[in-house]
Backbone as JSON, one array per atom type, in Angstrom:
{
  "sequence": "MRLAVDPRSGKVRLTLPPRASLQKGLAWAHEQHAWIATQRAALPQGRPFAPGERFSFCGSEIEIVWPAGNLRTPRLEGDRLLCGGPREGLERRIEHWLRREALRVLSEETAEYADRAGVTVSRVSVGDPRGRWGSCASSGAIRYSWRLILAPAFVRRATVAHEVAHRVHMNHGPAFHRLVETLFEADPTPARAWLRRSGAALHWIGRYP",
  "N": [[0.85, -1.19, 0.0], [0.38, 2.28, -0.64], [0.78, 5.75, -0.01], [0.2, 9.02, -1.26], [0.58, 12.54, -1.57], [-0.83, 14.92, -3.55], [1.0, 17.51, -4.89], [-0.1, 19.6, -6.27], [-2.75, 19.89, -5.63], [-3.23, 19.01, -3.07], [-4.65, 16.76, -2.51], [-5.09, 13.46, -1.25], [-3.8, 10.36, -2.24], [-4.46, 6.98, -2.28], [-2.91, 4.0, -2.95], [-3.49, 0.68, -3.74], [-2.36, -2.71, -3.68], [-3.03, -5.43, -6.04], [-6.01, -7.24, -5.29], [-6.03, -6.45, -2.67], [-7.46, -5.54, 0.5], [-9.87, -3.06, 0.59], [-10.99, -1.92, 2.84], [-9.07, -2.45, 4.84], [-7.0, -1.01, 3.74], [-7.95, 1.64, 3.87], [-8.13, 1.9, 6.62], [-5.44, 1.71, 7.31], [-4.49, 3.99, 6.0], [-5.76, 5.93, 7.5], [-4.37, 5.71, 9.87], [-2.08, 6.96, 9.21], [-2.33, 9.66, 9.6], [-0.79, 11.69, 10.79], [1.51, 11.81, 9.22], [0.34, 12.56, 6.79], [-0.64, 15.09, 7.47], [1.77, 16.44, 7.9], [2.87, 16.39, 5.32], [0.98, 17.92, 3.94], [1.25, 20.34, 5.23], [3.61, 21.24, 4.22], [3.05, 22.04, 1.69], [2.63, 24.51, -0.98], [1.28, 27.76, -0.15], [-2.06, 28.92, -0.62], [-2.76, 31.57, -2.91], [-4.85, 33.93, -3.21], [-6.92, 35.67, -5.68], [-7.34, 38.51, -4.7], [-8.08, 41.85, -3.46], [-5.15, 43.78, -3.01], [-3.49, 41.58, -2.88], [-0.58, 39.85, -4.13], [0.85, 38.34, -7.02], [2.64, 36.08, -9.23], [3.45, 37.01, -12.55], [4.35, 36.35, -15.71], [6.83, 35.96, -14.62], [7.3, 38.14, -12.97], [6.3, 40.0, -10.02], [3.03, 41.09, -9.49], [0.57, 43.41, -8.32], [-2.76, 43.3, -7.12], [-5.06, 45.79, -7.6], [-7.84, 47.18, -6.29], [-10.74, 49.06, -5.45], [-10.72, 50.29, -8.86], [-11.75, 52.73, -10.2], [-14.26, 52.8, -12.73], [-13.43, 50.75, -14.27], [-14.07, 47.78, -15.48], [-12.94, 45.53, -16.74], [-9.88, 43.96, -16.05], [-6.71, 45.69, -16.07], [-3.33, 45.94, -16.88], [-0.87, 47.91, -15.45], [2.29, 48.73, -15.32], [3.55, 47.3, -12.46], [1.1, 46.82, -11.4], [-2.16, 45.49, -11.29], [-4.96, 46.76, -12.36], [-8.23, 46.78, -11.27], [-11.63, 47.14, -11.65], [-15.18, 47.5, -11.19], [-17.76, 45.48, -9.51], [-17.09, 44.01, -6.25], [-17.89, 41.38, -5.97], [-17.31, 38.57, -7.89], [-14.79, 39.33, -8.67], [-12.5, 37.67, -8.53], [-13.08, 35.83, -10.56], [-13.11, 37.49, -12.83], [-10.45, 38.3, -12.94], [-9.13, 35.84, -13.36], [-10.2, 35.18, -15.87], [-9.1, 37.25, -17.38], [-6.39, 36.6, -17.18], [-6.39, 34.14, -18.5], [-7.05, 34.96, -21.1], [-4.83, 36.57, -21.69], [-2.85, 34.62, -21.56], [-3.58, 32.95, -23.71], [-3.26, 34.74, -25.83], [-0.47, 35.41, -25.74], [0.76, 32.86, -25.84], [-0.21, 31.94, -28.29], [1.03, 33.72, -30.07], [3.74, 33.11, -29.63], [3.78, 30.42, -30.3], [3.19, 30.57, -33.04], [5.49, 31.9, -33.85], [7.56, 29.98, -33.32], [6.62, 27.87, -34.85], [6.81, 28.88, -37.42], [9.56, 29.1, -37.55], [10.24, 26.43, -37.45], [9.11, 25.51, -39.75], [6.54, 24.41, -39.89], [2.98, 23.75, -39.54], [0.39, 24.79, -37.32], [-2.68, 23.81, -36.3], [-4.47, 24.73, -34.41], [-4.53, 26.66, -31.4], [-5.0, 26.46, -27.97], [-6.05, 27.01, -24.53], [-6.12, 25.56, -21.26], [-6.75, 24.16, -18.0], [-5.09, 21.95, -17.02], [-4.06, 19.34, -14.75], [-1.94, 17.58, -14.93], [-0.09, 18.13, -16.99], [1.84, 20.53, -18.9], [1.59, 21.19, -21.49], [0.33, 19.99, -24.64], [0.4, 18.19, -27.72], [-1.48, 17.37, -30.46], [-1.95, 14.86, -33.02], [-3.37, 16.01, -35.03], [-2.41, 18.52, -35.25], [-3.16, 20.4, -33.44], [-2.46, 22.35, -30.59], [-2.38, 22.47, -27.11], [-2.24, 24.32, -24.13], [-1.41, 24.81, -20.64], [-3.0, 27.44, -19.02], [-1.71, 28.54, -16.93], [0.94, 28.84, -17.47], [1.45, 31.46, -18.08], [1.98, 32.58, -15.71], [4.49, 31.84, -15.07], [8.11, 32.31, -15.38], [9.33, 33.9, -18.4], [11.22, 32.41, -19.89], [10.68, 29.82, -19.17], [8.07, 29.44, -20.08], [8.45, 29.82, -22.87], [10.22, 27.77, -23.49], [8.55, 25.6, -23.11], [6.7, 26.03, -25.14], [8.39, 25.71, -27.39], [8.94, 23.02, -27.06], [6.42, 21.79, -27.52], [5.86, 22.62, -30.15], [7.93, 21.37, -31.48], [7.0, 18.81, -31.47], [5.41, 18.76, -33.68], [7.0, 17.94, -35.63], [8.42, 15.72, -34.68], [6.82, 13.18, -33.2], [7.57, 12.1, -30.69], [9.98, 11.48, -28.06], [12.64, 11.35, -28.8], [16.24, 11.52, -29.58], [16.49, 13.25, -31.85], [14.24, 14.83, -31.6], [14.77, 16.25, -29.18], [17.03, 17.67, -29.97], [15.89, 19.35, -31.86], [14.14, 20.88, -30.27], [16.0, 22.32, -28.74], [17.22, 23.75, -30.79], [15.09, 25.34, -31.76], [14.43, 26.79, -29.45], [16.76, 28.04, -28.99], [18.56, 27.74, -26.94], [19.61, 25.88, -24.05], [17.08, 23.84, -22.92], [16.96, 22.6, -20.47], [17.2, 23.98, -17.88], [14.67, 25.21, -17.79], [12.91, 23.03, -17.68], [13.73, 22.04, -15.23], [12.95, 24.12, -13.57], [10.14, 23.94, -13.7], [9.75, 21.43, -12.55], [10.6, 21.98, -9.98], [9.18, 24.29, -9.13], [6.74, 24.34, -10.37], [4.38, 23.21, -9.28], [3.52, 25.11, -7.44], [2.31, 27.05, -8.99], [-0.25, 26.16, -9.38], [-1.54, 26.88, -7.11], [-1.98, 29.52, -7.16], [-4.45, 31.95, -7.17], [-6.1, 30.61, -5.52], [-7.72, 30.23, -2.37], [-6.19, 30.04, 0.89]],
  "CA": [[0.0, 0.0, 0.0], [1.19, 3.5, -0.76], [0.08, 7.03, 0.09], [0.87, 10.16, -1.88], [-0.16, 13.8, -1.51], [-0.64, 15.66, -4.79], [1.47, 18.85, -4.56], [-0.86, 20.61, -7.01], [-4.1, 20.04, -5.1], [-3.3, 18.61, -1.66], [-5.45, 15.55, -2.37], [-4.35, 12.27, -0.85], [-4.09, 9.2, -3.08], [-4.11, 5.68, -1.69], [-2.73, 2.96, -3.97], [-3.54, -0.65, -3.15], [-1.95, -3.8, -4.58], [-4.16, -6.27, -6.48], [-6.72, -8.1, -4.33], [-5.91, -5.95, -1.3], [-8.72, -5.13, 1.11], [-10.06, -1.62, 0.64], [-11.25, -1.55, 4.23], [-7.79, -2.43, 5.54], [-6.23, 0.08, 3.18], [-8.44, 2.89, 4.43], [-7.75, 1.91, 8.03], [-4.0, 2.01, 7.35], [-4.33, 5.39, 5.63], [-6.19, 6.73, 8.64], [-3.29, 5.67, 10.86], [-0.98, 7.81, 8.74], [-2.82, 11.04, 9.58], [0.28, 12.62, 11.15], [2.35, 11.96, 8.03], [-0.43, 13.33, 5.81], [-0.66, 16.47, 7.94], [3.1, 17.0, 7.67], [3.02, 16.62, 3.89], [0.12, 19.04, 3.53], [1.79, 21.58, 5.79], [4.75, 21.65, 3.4], [2.58, 22.47, 0.38], [2.55, 25.97, -1.16], [0.08, 28.4, 0.37], [-2.92, 29.52, -1.61], [-2.59, 33.01, -3.12], [-6.12, 34.27, -3.89], [-7.04, 36.89, -6.46], [-8.08, 39.43, -3.83], [-7.46, 43.17, -3.4], [-3.92, 43.89, -2.24], [-2.66, 40.39, -3.03], [0.4, 39.86, -5.2], [1.11, 37.02, -7.6], [3.6, 36.14, -10.33], [2.93, 37.15, -13.92], [5.52, 36.37, -16.61], [8.05, 35.96, -13.81], [7.36, 39.3, -12.09], [5.2, 40.1, -9.06], [2.11, 42.2, -9.71], [-0.37, 43.62, -7.21], [-4.15, 43.54, -7.49], [-5.55, 47.06, -7.07], [-9.29, 47.31, -6.4], [-11.38, 49.36, -6.74], [-9.98, 51.15, -9.78], [-12.74, 53.44, -11.0], [-15.31, 52.0, -13.36], [-12.78, 49.81, -15.18], [-14.51, 46.43, -15.11], [-11.95, 44.57, -17.24], [-8.56, 44.25, -15.49], [-5.72, 46.29, -16.96], [-2.01, 45.94, -16.25], [-0.07, 49.14, -15.55], [3.5, 48.48, -14.56], [3.42, 46.11, -11.61], [-0.23, 46.86, -10.77], [-3.3, 45.03, -12.09], [-6.08, 47.61, -11.97], [-9.49, 46.03, -11.41], [-12.81, 47.86, -11.19], [-16.38, 46.68, -11.11], [-18.15, 45.04, -8.16], [-16.19, 43.06, -5.59], [-18.36, 40.04, -6.32], [-16.86, 38.14, -9.21], [-13.46, 39.86, -8.97], [-11.6, 36.55, -8.79], [-13.42, 35.26, -11.86], [-12.68, 38.42, -13.87], [-8.99, 38.26, -13.03], [-8.73, 34.59, -14.02], [-10.54, 35.28, -17.29], [-8.1, 38.12, -18.0], [-5.15, 35.83, -17.29], [-6.55, 33.14, -19.57], [-6.97, 35.66, -22.39], [-3.43, 36.94, -21.9], [-2.1, 33.39, -21.84], [-3.89, 32.52, -25.07], [-2.65, 35.69, -26.76], [0.99, 35.28, -25.74], [1.13, 31.52, -26.29], [-0.51, 31.86, -29.72], [2.08, 34.45, -30.77], [5.0, 32.38, -29.53], [3.62, 29.2, -31.08], [3.34, 30.96, -34.45], [6.91, 32.22, -34.06], [8.35, 28.76, -33.39], [6.13, 27.06, -35.98], [7.43, 29.46, -38.62], [10.98, 28.74, -37.5], [10.35, 24.98, -37.71], [8.53, 25.21, -41.04], [5.38, 23.53, -39.7], [1.72, 24.45, -39.28], [-0.35, 24.44, -36.11], [-4.07, 24.02, -36.68], [-5.24, 25.45, -33.37], [-3.91, 26.85, -30.08], [-6.0, 26.69, -26.92], [-5.54, 26.91, -23.17], [-7.0, 24.94, -20.27], [-6.15, 24.13, -16.67], [-4.82, 20.54, -16.69], [-3.25, 19.11, -13.55], [-0.81, 16.69, -15.13], [0.87, 18.5, -18.03], [1.87, 21.95, -19.22], [1.24, 21.36, -22.89], [0.12, 18.75, -25.39], [0.3, 18.39, -29.16], [-2.21, 16.27, -31.09], [-1.53, 14.54, -34.38], [-4.1, 16.91, -35.92], [-1.71, 19.8, -35.31], [-3.67, 21.28, -32.39], [-1.63, 22.42, -29.39], [-3.11, 22.97, -25.95], [-1.35, 24.66, -23.02], [-1.98, 25.27, -19.36], [-2.98, 28.9, -18.97], [-0.85, 28.95, -15.81], [2.28, 29.16, -17.96], [1.61, 32.9, -18.09], [2.44, 32.94, -14.37], [5.88, 31.4, -14.96], [9.07, 33.16, -16.11], [9.2, 33.8, -19.85], [12.05, 31.35, -20.47], [9.98, 28.55, -18.9], [6.94, 29.39, -21.01], [8.92, 29.69, -24.24], [10.78, 26.41, -23.64], [7.41, 24.7, -23.24], [6.17, 26.23, -26.49], [9.32, 25.05, -28.32], [8.76, 21.57, -26.88], [5.19, 21.34, -28.18], [5.98, 22.83, -31.6], [8.83, 20.33, -31.99], [6.21, 17.59, -31.68], [4.82, 18.79, -35.01], [7.98, 17.26, -36.48], [8.72, 14.42, -34.06], [5.82, 12.82, -32.19], [8.24, 11.24, -29.72], [10.97, 12.22, -27.27], [13.94, 10.82, -29.18], [17.34, 12.48, -29.68], [16.22, 14.27, -32.87], [13.25, 15.74, -31.01], [15.42, 17.13, -28.2], [17.9, 18.59, -30.71], [15.04, 20.37, -32.48], [13.69, 21.79, -29.2], [17.11, 23.22, -28.41], [17.41, 24.64, -31.93], [14.0, 26.32, -31.77], [14.51, 27.61, -28.25], [18.05, 28.73, -29.08], [19.21, 27.62, -25.64], [19.39, 24.59, -23.41], [15.8, 23.9, -22.2], [17.04, 21.88, -19.2], [16.82, 24.82, -16.72], [13.22, 25.45, -17.79], [12.28, 21.81, -17.17], [14.05, 21.95, -13.81], [12.12, 25.11, -12.87], [8.79, 23.4, -13.6], [9.76, 20.35, -11.55], [10.83, 22.55, -8.66], [8.25, 25.35, -8.75], [5.5, 24.29, -11.14], [3.2, 22.91, -8.45], [3.07, 26.33, -6.77], [1.46, 27.82, -9.9], [-1.63, 25.69, -9.24], [-2.11, 27.44, -5.89], [-2.28, 30.93, -7.41], [-5.88, 32.1, -7.42], [-6.82, 29.77, -4.56], [-7.65, 30.67, -0.98], [-5.47, 29.09, 1.75]],
  "C": [[0.89, 1.24, 0.0], [0.29, 4.73, -0.69], [0.9, 8.1, -0.61], [-0.03, 11.38, -1.76], [0.18, 14.6, -2.76], [-0.2, 17.09, -4.46], [0.7, 19.95, -5.26], [-2.24, 20.86, -6.41], [-4.21, 19.73, -3.61], [-4.12, 17.36, -1.43], [-4.56, 14.36, -2.05], [-4.79, 11.09, -1.72], [-3.57, 7.94, -2.41], [-4.04, 4.65, -2.81], [-2.64, 1.6, -3.28], [-3.05, -1.69, -4.15], [-3.17, -4.63, -4.98], [-4.69, -7.15, -5.35], [-6.55, -7.66, -2.89], [-7.28, -5.5, -0.79], [-8.81, -3.61, 1.18], [-10.26, -1.16, 2.08], [-9.94, -1.46, 5.02], [-6.92, -1.29, 5.04], [-6.65, 1.42, 3.76], [-8.07, 3.02, 5.91], [-6.28, 2.27, 8.18], [-3.76, 3.48, 7.02], [-4.72, 6.31, 6.78], [-5.1, 6.79, 9.71], [-2.13, 6.6, 10.48], [-1.34, 9.3, 8.77], [-1.72, 12.05, 9.92], [1.19, 12.88, 9.95], [1.65, 12.81, 6.98], [-0.44, 14.8, 6.18], [0.68, 17.16, 7.69], [3.3, 17.32, 6.19], [2.19, 17.81, 3.43], [0.65, 20.37, 4.05], [2.95, 22.12, 4.96], [4.33, 22.14, 2.02], [2.59, 23.99, 0.25], [1.25, 26.51, -0.59], [-0.73, 28.98, -0.78], [-2.72, 31.02, -1.69], [-3.8, 33.5, -3.91], [-6.02, 35.55, -4.71], [-7.93, 37.86, -5.68], [-7.36, 40.77, -3.78], [-6.22, 43.19, -2.51], [-3.0, 42.69, -2.35], [-1.71, 40.55, -4.21], [0.58, 38.45, -5.72], [2.05, 37.19, -8.79], [2.89, 36.2, -11.67], [4.13, 37.33, -14.83], [6.81, 36.51, -15.82], [8.2, 37.14, -12.89], [6.16, 39.29, -11.14], [4.34, 41.3, -9.41], [1.09, 42.23, -8.58], [-1.77, 43.9, -7.75], [-4.63, 44.81, -6.8], [-7.04, 47.16, -7.36], [-9.79, 48.13, -5.23], [-10.51, 50.29, -7.58], [-10.97, 51.81, -10.72], [-13.8, 52.5, -11.54], [-14.75, 50.97, -14.33], [-13.13, 48.39, -14.77], [-13.51, 45.37, -15.55], [-10.58, 44.91, -16.67], [-7.6, 44.8, -16.54], [-4.39, 46.38, -16.22], [-1.31, 47.26, -16.52], [1.15, 48.95, -14.68], [3.38, 47.19, -13.78], [2.08, 46.08, -10.87], [-1.29, 46.37, -11.76], [-4.52, 45.78, -11.59], [-7.39, 46.9, -12.28], [-10.62, 46.86, -10.83], [-13.99, 46.93, -11.1], [-16.68, 46.24, -9.69], [-17.15, 44.05, -7.58], [-16.59, 41.63, -5.91], [-17.92, 39.7, -7.75], [-15.48, 38.64, -9.6], [-12.49, 38.74, -9.33], [-11.82, 35.96, -10.18], [-12.94, 36.17, -12.99], [-11.16, 38.41, -14.05], [-8.53, 36.98, -13.72], [-9.05, 34.63, -15.5], [-9.53, 36.16, -18.02], [-6.8, 37.36, -18.19], [-5.23, 34.78, -18.39], [-6.45, 33.79, -20.95], [-5.53, 36.07, -22.7], [-2.59, 35.72, -22.24], [-2.33, 32.94, -23.27], [-3.23, 33.44, -26.09], [-1.14, 35.46, -26.87], [1.41, 33.92, -26.29], [0.84, 31.33, -27.78], [0.59, 32.55, -30.53], [3.38, 33.66, -30.77], [4.94, 31.06, -30.29], [3.79, 29.49, -32.56], [4.8, 31.25, -34.78], [7.74, 30.95, -34.23], [7.9, 27.85, -34.54], [6.72, 27.57, -37.28], [8.9, 29.08, -38.69], [11.19, 27.27, -37.86], [9.81, 24.6, -39.08], [7.35, 24.26, -40.95], [4.13, 24.4, -39.5], [1.12, 23.93, -37.98], [-1.81, 24.78, -36.38], [-4.84, 24.85, -35.66], [-4.41, 25.55, -32.1], [-5.01, 27.15, -29.08], [-5.34, 26.57, -25.56], [-6.6, 26.25, -22.28], [-6.3, 24.99, -18.92], [-5.9, 22.68, -16.25], [-3.95, 20.44, -15.45], [-1.94, 18.4, -13.86], [0.21, 17.12, -16.16], [0.75, 19.98, -18.34], [1.52, 22.22, -20.67], [1.04, 20.0, -23.53], [-0.06, 19.1, -26.86], [-0.37, 17.17, -29.77], [-1.7, 16.05, -32.51], [-2.24, 15.41, -35.41], [-3.4, 18.26, -36.1], [-2.21, 20.8, -34.28], [-2.78, 21.2, -31.16], [-2.44, 23.07, -28.28], [-2.13, 23.17, -24.8], [-2.14, 24.87, -21.74], [-1.9, 26.79, -19.35], [-2.03, 29.41, -17.89], [0.6, 29.19, -16.23], [2.52, 30.66, -18.0], [2.1, 33.42, -16.74], [3.92, 32.62, -14.16], [6.81, 32.39, -15.65], [8.99, 32.91, -17.61], [10.02, 32.66, -20.43], [11.42, 29.99, -20.26], [8.83, 28.37, -19.89], [7.42, 29.12, -22.43], [9.55, 28.32, -24.49], [9.67, 25.39, -23.81], [6.8, 24.81, -24.63], [7.08, 25.54, -27.52], [9.16, 23.54, -28.26], [7.54, 21.08, -27.66], [5.27, 21.53, -29.7], [6.89, 21.77, -32.21], [8.1, 19.01, -32.21], [5.48, 17.6, -33.03], [5.75, 18.12, -36.02], [8.25, 15.85, -35.98], [7.69, 14.14, -32.98], [6.4, 11.77, -31.23], [9.22, 12.1, -28.93], [12.37, 11.66, -27.53], [14.99, 11.91, -29.28], [17.08, 13.6, -30.69], [15.22, 15.29, -32.36], [13.94, 16.74, -30.08], [16.38, 18.1, -28.9], [17.08, 19.71, -31.34], [14.53, 21.37, -31.44], [14.78, 22.8, -28.89], [17.37, 24.2, -29.55], [16.35, 25.73, -31.97], [14.13, 27.3, -30.62], [15.76, 28.47, -28.23], [18.77, 28.78, -27.74], [18.93, 26.23, -25.11], [18.09, 24.67, -22.61], [15.84, 23.21, -20.83], [16.69, 22.75, -17.99], [15.32, 25.09, -16.64], [12.48, 24.23, -17.25], [12.52, 21.68, -15.67], [13.19, 22.93, -13.0], [10.71, 24.57, -12.67], [8.72, 22.27, -12.59], [9.84, 20.91, -10.14], [9.68, 23.47, -8.22], [6.9, 25.28, -9.45], [4.26, 24.06, -10.31], [2.64, 24.17, -7.8], [2.16, 27.17, -7.67], [0.0, 27.42, -9.77], [-2.3, 26.24, -7.98], [-2.38, 28.94, -6.03], [-3.74, 31.05, -7.83], [-6.73, 31.27, -6.48], [-6.68, 30.35, -3.16], [-6.94, 29.62, -0.14], [-6.43, 28.1, 2.41]]
}
């Protein structure tokens, strides 16, 4: 039997071997409450989209300023995100703004790398997956996590180069990795290391503690 705490959500997962008793497994998991509490205490803290809060955007910290006149749609000015409109629904408006910005930036960078690679991309979209930062379908459609807009630019761009390279190589062989490095014009290893080290914390931005 094995227990794991998802660093992106804090959910506990119990894995049982074949033919193991679920009742015994749950009883054993209950006995591990101290370990579970320790693991959860080490998780990143939620950083809600609330007035006065700060969060990362393209690798920099920006502050949510509300109220900001009658400006209902958030607008970035320097390191301040100006948000007007009613307090109710503020979190939703900020997330929608971030998703739109993510789609805009990721679409532009995907087009840039696709042109460099001499390939076409049929569609670019964003979502909020838990398990991956990007995916490329055989149809040519590429989908990203909108939370990449919260990461440093080099991390986001390395991810884009990775997905565009799949338009040429639908595998992770040596030729694929050489193409990623060529498109990115740098070693993408630091970007992958950053996501392994700090990527889980991006899933806690916009969440209350």
